[in-house]
């Protein structure tokens, strides 16, 4: 079993920055993928970014490219999402997710991941 705990959400003005953290515990992934998803009020849970543990490959949806950066610290079993130039439309609950396989593509959506955190709220005011 894997436990994921997110932190770092909050309220920020448009144009500001936040860094989210996702700490993994339990069964550690020697090979696998971790990702960030977000879910706005009344909307579906959508992917934001993903990273592979071993190869450090990163993937981003178009709406966050150039603004968000996903990274990981293997020694700490932690994944980060640095969010810059935040916009009101980035407002959502952000979830960390993990799977033991490689990157499944963003088209798989949430069903491509086996483990989830509880989510952290990010609110961007205009």
CSV table of N, CA and C in Angstrom, one decimal:
chain,number,residue,atom,x,y,z
A,1,UNK,N,0.8,-1.2,0.0
A,1,UNK,CA,0.0,0.0,0.0
A,1,UNK,C,0.9,1.2,0.0
A,2,UNK,N,0.4,2.3,-0.6
A,2,UNK,CA,1.1,3.5,-0.7
A,2,UNK,C,0.2,4.6,-0.2
A,3,UNK,N,0.8,5.5,0.6
A,3,UNK,CA,0.1,6.7,1.1
A,3,UNK,C,0.7,7.9,0.5
A,4,UNK,N,-0.1,8.8,0.0
A,4,UNK,CA,0.3,10.1,-0.6
A,4,UNK,C,-0.3,11.2,0.2
A,5,UNK,N,0.5,12.2,0.6
A,5,UNK,CA,0.1,13.3,1.4
A,5,UNK,C,0.5,14.6,0.7
A,6,UNK,N,-0.5,15.4,0.2
A,6,UNK,CA,-0.1,16.7,-0.4
A,6,UNK,C,-0.1,17.8,0.6
A,7,UNK,N,0.7,18.8,0.3
A,7,UNK,CA,0.7,20.0,1.1
A,7,UNK,C,1.1,21.2,0.2
A,8,UNK,N,0.9,22.4,0.7
A,8,UNK,CA,1.4,23.6,0.0
A,8,UNK,C,0.3,24.4,-0.7
A,9,UNK,N,-0.9,23.9,-0.7
A,9,UNK,CA,-2.0,24.7,-1.3
A,9,UNK,C,-2.2,26.0,-0.5
A,10,UNK,N,-3.1,26.9,-1.1
A,10,UNK,CA,-3.4,28.1,-0.4
A,10,UNK,C,-4.1,29.1,-1.4
A,11,UNK,N,-4.2,30.3,-0.9
A,11,UNK,CA,-4.7,31.4,-1.6
A,11,UNK,C,-3.6,32.3,-2.1
A,12,UNK,N,-3.7,32.6,-3.4
A,12,UNK,CA,-2.6,33.5,-4.0
A,12,UNK,C,-3.3,34.4,-5.1
A,13,UNK,N,-2.7,35.5,-5.3
A,13,UNK,CA,-3.2,36.4,-6.3
A,13,UNK,C,-2.8,36.0,-7.7
A,14,UNK,N,-3.5,36.4,-8.7
A,14,UNK,CA,-3.1,36.1,-10.1
A,14,UNK,C,-1.7,36.6,-10.3
A,15,UNK,N,-0.9,35.8,-11.0
A,15,UNK,CA,0.5,36.1,-11.3
A,15,UNK,C,1.4,35.6,-10.2
A,16,UNK,N,0.9,35.1,-9.1
A,16,UNK,CA,1.7,34.6,-8.0
A,16,UNK,C,2.2,33.2,-8.2
A,17,UNK,N,2.8,32.6,-7.2
A,17,UNK,CA,3.4,31.3,-7.3
A,17,UNK,C,3.1,30.5,-6.0
A,18,UNK,N,3.0,29.2,-6.2
A,18,UNK,CA,2.9,28.2,-5.1
A,18,UNK,C,3.7,27.0,-5.5
A,19,UNK,N,4.1,26.3,-4.4
A,19,UNK,CA,4.8,25.0,-4.7
A,19,UNK,C,4.0,23.9,-3.9
A,20,UNK,N,3.5,22.9,-4.6
A,20,UNK,CA,2.9,21.8,-3.9
A,20,UNK,C,3.9,20.7,-3.7
A,21,UNK,N,3.7,20.0,-2.6
A,21,UNK,CA,4.5,18.8,-2.3
A,21,UNK,C,3.6,17.6,-2.2
A,22,UNK,N,4.2,16.4,-2.5
A,22,UNK,CA,3.5,15.2,-2.3
A,22,UNK,C,4.5,14.2,-1.8
A,23,UNK,N,4.3,13.8,-0.5
A,23,UNK,CA,5.1,12.9,0.1
A,23,UNK,C,4.6,11.5,0.1
A,24,UNK,N,5.3,10.5,-0.4
A,24,UNK,CA,4.9,9.1,-0.5
A,24,UNK,C,5.5,8.3,0.6
A,25,UNK,N,4.7,7.4,1.1
A,25,UNK,CA,5.2,6.5,2.2
A,25,UNK,C,4.5,5.1,1.9
A,26,UNK,N,5.1,4.1,2.6
A,26,UNK,CA,4.6,2.8,2.4
A,26,UNK,C,5.5,2.1,1.4
A,27,UNK,N,4.9,1.4,0.5
A,27,UNK,CA,5.7,0.7,-0.6
A,27,UNK,C,6.3,1.7,-1.5
A,28,UNK,N,7.5,1.8,-1.6
A,28,UNK,CA,8.2,2.8,-2.4
A,28,UNK,C,8.3,2.3,-3.9
A,29,UNK,N,8.3,3.2,-4.8
A,29,UNK,CA,8.3,2.8,-6.2
A,29,UNK,C,9.8,2.8,-6.7
A,30,UNK,N,10.3,1.7,-7.1
A,30,UNK,CA,11.6,1.7,-7.7
A,30,UNK,C,11.4,2.1,-9.2
A,31,UNK,N,10.3,1.8,-9.7
A,31,UNK,CA,10.0,2.2,-11.1
A,31,UNK,C,8.5,2.6,-11.1
A,32,UNK,N,8.2,3.7,-11.7
A,32,UNK,CA,6.8,4.1,-11.7
A,32,UNK,C,6.7,5.6,-12.1
A,33,UNK,N,5.4,6.0,-12.0
A,33,UNK,CA,5.1,7.4,-12.5
A,33,UNK,C,4.3,8.0,-11.4
A,34,UNK,N,4.5,9.3,-11.2
A,34,UNK,CA,3.7,10.1,-10.3
A,34,UNK,C,3.2,11.3,-11.1
A,35,UNK,N,2.0,11.8,-10.7
A,35,UNK,CA,1.3,12.8,-11.4
A,35,UNK,C,0.6,13.7,-10.5
A,36,UNK,N,0.3,14.9,-11.0
A,36,UNK,CA,-0.6,15.8,-10.4
A,36,UNK,C,-1.9,16.0,-11.3
A,37,UNK,N,-3.0,15.9,-10.6
A,37,UNK,CA,-4.3,16.2,-11.3
A,37,UNK,C,-4.9,17.4,-10.6
A,38,UNK,N,-6.0,17.9,-11.2
A,38,UNK,CA,-6.7,19.0,-10.5
A,38,UNK,C,-8.2,18.8,-10.9
A,39,UNK,N,-9.0,19.3,-9.9
A,39,UNK,CA,-10.5,19.2,-10.1
A,39,UNK,C,-11.1,20.5,-9.6
A,40,UNK,N,-11.6,21.3,-10.6
A,40,UNK,CA,-12.3,22.5,-10.2
A,40,UNK,C,-13.7,22.2,-9.8
A,41,UNK,N,-14.4,23.1,-9.2
A,41,UNK,CA,-15.7,22.9,-8.7
A,41,UNK,C,-16.7,22.5,-9.8
A,42,UNK,N,-17.3,21.4,-9.7
A,42,UNK,CA,-18.3,21.0,-10.7
A,42,UNK,C,-17.7,20.4,-11.9
A,43,UNK,N,-16.4,20.2,-11.9
A,43,UNK,CA,-15.6,19.7,-13.1
A,43,UNK,C,-15.0,18.4,-12.9
A,44,UNK,N,-14.6,17.8,-14.0
A,44,UNK,CA,-13.9,16.5,-13.9
A,44,UNK,C,-12.5,16.6,-13.4
A,45,UNK,N,-11.9,15.6,-12.9
A,45,UNK,CA,-10.5,15.6,-12.5
A,45,UNK,C,-9.6,15.4,-13.7
A,46,UNK,N,-8.8,16.4,-13.9
A,46,UNK,CA,-8.0,16.5,-15.1
A,46,UNK,C,-6.5,16.4,-14.8
A,47,UNK,N,-5.7,15.8,-15.7
A,47,UNK,CA,-4.3,15.7,-15.4
A,47,UNK,C,-3.6,17.1,-15.6
A,48,UNK,N,-2.5,17.3,-14.9
A,48,UNK,CA,-1.8,18.5,-15.0
A,48,UNK,C,-0.3,18.2,-15.5
A,49,UNK,N,0.3,17.3,-14.8
A,49,UNK,CA,1.7,17.0,-15.1
A,49,UNK,C,2.1,15.6,-14.5
A,50,UNK,N,3.1,15.0,-15.1
A,50,UNK,CA,3.5,13.7,-14.6
A,50,UNK,C,5.1,13.6,-14.7
A,51,UNK,N,5.6,12.7,-13.9
A,51,UNK,CA,7.1,12.5,-13.9
A,51,UNK,C,7.3,11.0,-13.6
A,52,UNK,N,8.4,10.5,-14.3
A,52,UNK,CA,8.8,9.1,-14.1
A,52,UNK,C,9.9,9.1,-13.1
A,53,UNK,N,9.9,8.1,-12.2
A,53,UNK,CA,10.9,8.1,-11.1
A,53,UNK,C,12.3,7.8,-11.6
A,54,UNK,N,12.4,6.8,-12.5
A,54,UNK,CA,13.8,6.4,-12.9
A,54,UNK,C,14.4,7.3,-13.9
A,55,UNK,N,13.6,7.6,-15.0
A,55,UNK,CA,14.2,8.3,-16.1
A,55,UNK,C,14.0,9.8,-16.0
A,56,UNK,N,13.2,10.3,-15.0
A,56,UNK,CA,13.0,11.7,-14.8
A,56,UNK,C,12.3,12.4,-16.0
A,57,UNK,N,11.6,11.6,-16.8
A,57,UNK,CA,10.9,12.3,-17.9
A,57,UNK,C,9.7,13.0,-17.3
A,58,UNK,N,9.4,14.2,-17.9
A,58,UNK,CA,8.3,15.0,-17.4
A,58,UNK,C,7.3,15.2,-18.6
A,59,UNK,N,6.1,15.4,-18.2
A,59,UNK,CA,5.0,15.6,-19.1
A,59,UNK,C,4.0,16.7,-18.6
A,60,UNK,N,3.5,17.5,-19.5
A,60,UNK,CA,2.7,18.6,-19.1
A,60,UNK,C,1.5,18.7,-20.0
A,61,UNK,N,0.3,19.1,-19.5
A,61,UNK,CA,-0.7,19.5,-20.4
A,61,UNK,C,-0.5,20.8,-21.0
A,62,UNK,N,-1.0,21.2,-22.1
A,62,UNK,CA,-0.7,22.4,-22.8
A,62,UNK,C,-1.0,23.6,-21.9
A,63,UNK,N,-2.0,23.6,-21.1
A,63,UNK,CA,-2.5,24.8,-20.4
A,63,UNK,C,-1.5,25.2,-19.3
A,64,UNK,N,-0.6,24.3,-18.9
A,64,UNK,CA,0.4,24.7,-17.9
A,64,UNK,C,1.8,24.7,-18.4
A,65,UNK,N,2.1,24.4,-19.6
A,65,UNK,CA,3.4,24.4,-20.1
A,65,UNK,C,4.0,25.8,-20.0
A,66,UNK,N,5.3,25.8,-19.5
A,66,UNK,CA,6.0,27.1,-19.4
A,66,UNK,C,5.7,27.8,-18.1
A,67,UNK,N,4.6,27.3,-17.3
A,67,UNK,CA,4.3,27.9,-16.1
A,67,UNK,C,4.5,27.0,-14.9
A,68,UNK,N,4.2,25.7,-15.1
A,68,UNK,CA,4.4,24.7,-14.0
A,68,UNK,C,5.6,23.8,-14.3
A,69,UNK,N,6.2,23.4,-13.2
A,69,UNK,CA,7.3,22.5,-13.2
A,69,UNK,C,7.1,21.4,-12.2
A,70,UNK,N,7.2,20.1,-12.7
A,70,UNK,CA,7.1,19.0,-11.8
A,70,UNK,C,8.5,18.4,-11.6
A,71,UNK,N,8.8,18.0,-10.4
A,71,UNK,CA,10.1,17.5,-10.1
A,71,UNK,C,10.0,16.5,-8.9
A,72,UNK,N,11.1,15.7,-8.7
A,72,UNK,CA,11.0,14.7,-7.6
A,72,UNK,C,12.3,14.7,-6.9
A,73,UNK,N,12.2,14.3,-5.6
A,73,UNK,CA,13.4,14.0,-4.8
A,73,UNK,C,13.3,12.6,-4.4
A,74,UNK,N,14.1,11.7,-5.0
A,74,UNK,CA,14.0,10.3,-4.7
A,74,UNK,C,14.3,10.0,-3.3
A,75,UNK,N,15.3,10.6,-2.7
A,75,UNK,CA,15.7,10.4,-1.4
A,75,UNK,C,14.6,10.7,-0.4
A,76,UNK,N,13.8,11.6,-0.7
A,76,UNK,CA,12.7,12.0,0.2
A,76,UNK,C,11.3,11.4,-0.2
A,77,UNK,N,11.3,10.7,-1.3
A,77,UNK,CA,10.1,10.1,-1.8
A,77,UNK,C,9.0,11.2,-2.0
A,78,UNK,N,9.4,12.3,-2.5
A,78,UNK,CA,8.6,13.5,-2.6
A,78,UNK,C,8.6,14.0,-4.0
A,79,UNK,N,7.4,14.4,-4.5
A,79,UNK,CA,7.2,15.0,-5.8
A,79,UNK,C,6.7,16.4,-5.6
A,80,UNK,N,7.2,17.4,-6.4
A,80,UNK,CA,6.8,18.8,-6.2
A,80,UNK,C,6.1,19.3,-7.5
A,81,UNK,N,5.3,20.3,-7.3
A,81,UNK,CA,4.7,21.0,-8.5
A,81,UNK,C,4.9,22.5,-8.2
A,82,UNK,N,5.9,23.1,-8.9
A,82,UNK,CA,6.1,24.5,-8.8
A,82,UNK,C,5.2,25.2,-9.8
A,83,UNK,N,4.3,26.0,-9.3
A,83,UNK,CA,3.3,26.7,-10.1
A,83,UNK,C,3.6,28.2,-10.1
A,84,UNK,N,3.9,28.7,-11.3
A,84,UNK,CA,4.2,30.2,-11.5
A,84,UNK,C,3.2,30.8,-12.4
A,85,UNK,N,3.1,32.1,-12.4
A,85,UNK,CA,2.2,32.9,-13.2
A,85,UNK,C,0.8,32.3,-13.1
A,86,UNK,N,0.3,32.1,-11.9
A,86,UNK,CA,-1.0,31.5,-11.7
A,86,UNK,C,-2.1,32.3,-12.2
A,87,UNK,N,-3.1,31.7,-12.7
A,87,UNK,CA,-4.3,32.3,-13.2
A,87,UNK,C,-5.5,31.9,-12.4
A,88,UNK,N,-6.6,32.7,-12.4
A,88,UNK,CA,-7.8,32.3,-11.7
A,88,UNK,C,-8.3,30.9,-12.2
A,89,UNK,N,-8.1,30.6,-13.5
A,89,UNK,CA,-8.6,29.3,-14.0
A,89,UNK,C,-7.8,28.1,-13.5
A,90,UNK,N,-6.7,28.4,-12.8
A,90,UNK,CA,-5.9,27.3,-12.1
A,90,UNK,C,-6.5,26.9,-10.8
A,91,UNK,N,-7.5,27.7,-10.3
A,91,UNK,CA,-8.2,27.3,-9.1
A,91,UNK,C,-8.8,26.0,-9.1
A,92,UNK,N,-8.5,25.1,-8.1
A,92,UNK,CA,-8.9,23.7,-8.1
A,92,UNK,C,-8.4,23.0,-6.9
A,93,UNK,N,-8.9,21.9,-6.6
A,93,UNK,CA,-8.3,21.0,-5.7
A,93,UNK,C,-7.2,20.2,-6.5
A,94,UNK,N,-6.0,20.2,-6.0
A,94,UNK,CA,-4.9,19.5,-6.7
A,94,UNK,C,-4.6,18.2,-5.9
A,95,UNK,N,-4.6,17.1,-6.7
A,95,UNK,CA,-4.4,15.8,-6.2
A,95,UNK,C,-3.1,15.2,-6.7
A,96,UNK,N,-2.4,14.5,-5.9
A,96,UNK,CA,-1.2,13.7,-6.3
A,96,UNK,C,-1.6,12.3,-6.5
A,97,UNK,N,-1.0,11.6,-7.5
A,97,UNK,CA,-1.4,10.3,-7.9
A,97,UNK,C,-0.2,9.5,-8.2
A,98,UNK,N,-0.2,8.2,-8.1
A,98,UNK,CA,0.9,7.3,-8.3
A,98,UNK,C,0.5,6.0,-9.0
A,99,UNK,N,1.4,5.5,-9.8
A,99,UNK,CA,1.2,4.2,-10.4
A,99,UNK,C,2.5,3.5,-10.5
A,100,UNK,N,2.5,2.2,-10.5
A,100,UNK,CA,3.8,1.4,-10.6
A,100,UNK,C,4.4,1.3,-11.9
A,101,UNK,N,3.6,1.6,-13.0
A,101,UNK,CA,4.1,1.4,-14.3
A,101,UNK,C,4.6,2.7,-14.9
A,102,UNK,N,4.9,2.7,-16.2
A,102,UNK,CA,5.4,3.9,-16.9
A,102,UNK,C,4.2,4.9,-17.1
A,103,UNK,N,4.6,6.0,-17.8
A,103,UNK,CA,3.6,7.0,-18.1
A,103,UNK,C,2.6,6.5,-19.0
A,104,UNK,N,1.3,6.5,-18.6
A,104,UNK,CA,0.3,5.9,-19.4
A,104,UNK,C,-0.3,6.9,-20.5
A,105,UNK,N,0.1,8.1,-20.5
A,105,UNK,CA,-0.5,9.1,-21.4
A,105,UNK,C,-1.6,9.8,-20.6
A,106,UNK,N,-1.8,11.1,-21.0
A,106,UNK,CA,-2.8,11.8,-20.3
A,106,UNK,C,-4.2,11.3,-20.6
A,107,UNK,N,-4.3,10.7,-21.7
A,107,UNK,CA,-5.7,10.2,-22.1
A,107,UNK,C,-6.3,9.2,-21.2
A,108,UNK,N,-5.4,8.5,-20.4
A,108,UNK,CA,-6.0,7.5,-19.5
A,108,UNK,C,-6.7,8.2,-18.4
A,109,UNK,N,-6.4,9.4,-18.1
A,109,UNK,CA,-7.1,10.1,-17.0
A,109,UNK,C,-6.9,9.5,-15.7
A,110,UNK,N,-7.7,9.8,-14.7
A,110,UNK,CA,-7.5,9.3,-13.4
A,110,UNK,C,-7.4,7.7,-13.3
A,111,UNK,N,-8.1,7.0,-14.2
A,111,UNK,CA,-8.1,5.6,-14.1
A,111,UNK,C,-6.7,4.9,-14.3
A,112,UNK,N,-5.8,5.7,-14.8
A,112,UNK,CA,-4.5,5.2,-15.1
A,112,UNK,C,-3.6,5.1,-13.8
A,113,UNK,N,-4.1,5.6,-12.7
A,113,UNK,CA,-3.4,5.7,-11.5
A,113,UNK,C,-4.0,4.9,-10.3
A,114,UNK,N,-3.2,4.3,-9.5
A,114,UNK,CA,-3.7,3.4,-8.5
A,114,UNK,C,-3.8,4.0,-7.1
A,115,UNK,N,-3.0,5.0,-6.8
A,115,UNK,CA,-3.0,5.6,-5.5
A,115,UNK,C,-3.2,7.1,-5.6
A,116,UNK,N,-3.9,7.6,-4.6
A,116,UNK,CA,-4.3,9.0,-4.6
A,116,UNK,C,-4.1,9.7,-3.2
A,117,UNK,N,-3.7,11.0,-3.2
A,117,UNK,CA,-3.7,11.7,-2.0
A,117,UNK,C,-5.1,12.3,-1.7
A,118,UNK,N,-5.2,13.1,-0.6
A,118,UNK,CA,-6.5,13.6,-0.2
A,118,UNK,C,-6.8,14.9,-0.9
A,119,UNK,N,-5.8,15.5,-1.5
A,119,UNK,CA,-6.0,16.8,-2.2
A,119,UNK,C,-5.7,18.0,-1.4
A,120,UNK,N,-5.3,19.1,-2.1
A,120,UNK,CA,-5.0,20.3,-1.5
A,120,UNK,C,-5.6,21.5,-2.3
A,121,UNK,N,-6.2,22.4,-1.7
A,121,UNK,CA,-6.9,23.5,-2.4
A,121,UNK,C,-6.0,24.6,-2.8
A,122,UNK,N,-6.1,24.9,-4.1
A,122,UNK,CA,-5.4,26.1,-4.6
A,122,UNK,C,-6.4,27.1,-5.1
A,123,UNK,N,-6.4,28.3,-4.6
A,123,UNK,CA,-7.3,29.3,-5.0
A,123,UNK,C,-6.5,30.5,-5.5
A,124,UNK,N,-6.8,30.9,-6.8
A,124,UNK,CA,-6.1,32.1,-7.4
A,124,UNK,C,-7.1,33.2,-7.6
A,125,UNK,N,-6.9,34.3,-6.9
A,125,UNK,CA,-7.8,35.4,-7.0
A,125,UNK,C,-7.4,36.4,-8.1
A,126,UNK,N,-8.4,37.0,-8.7
A,126,UNK,CA,-8.1,37.9,-9.8
A,126,UNK,C,-7.8,39.3,-9.3
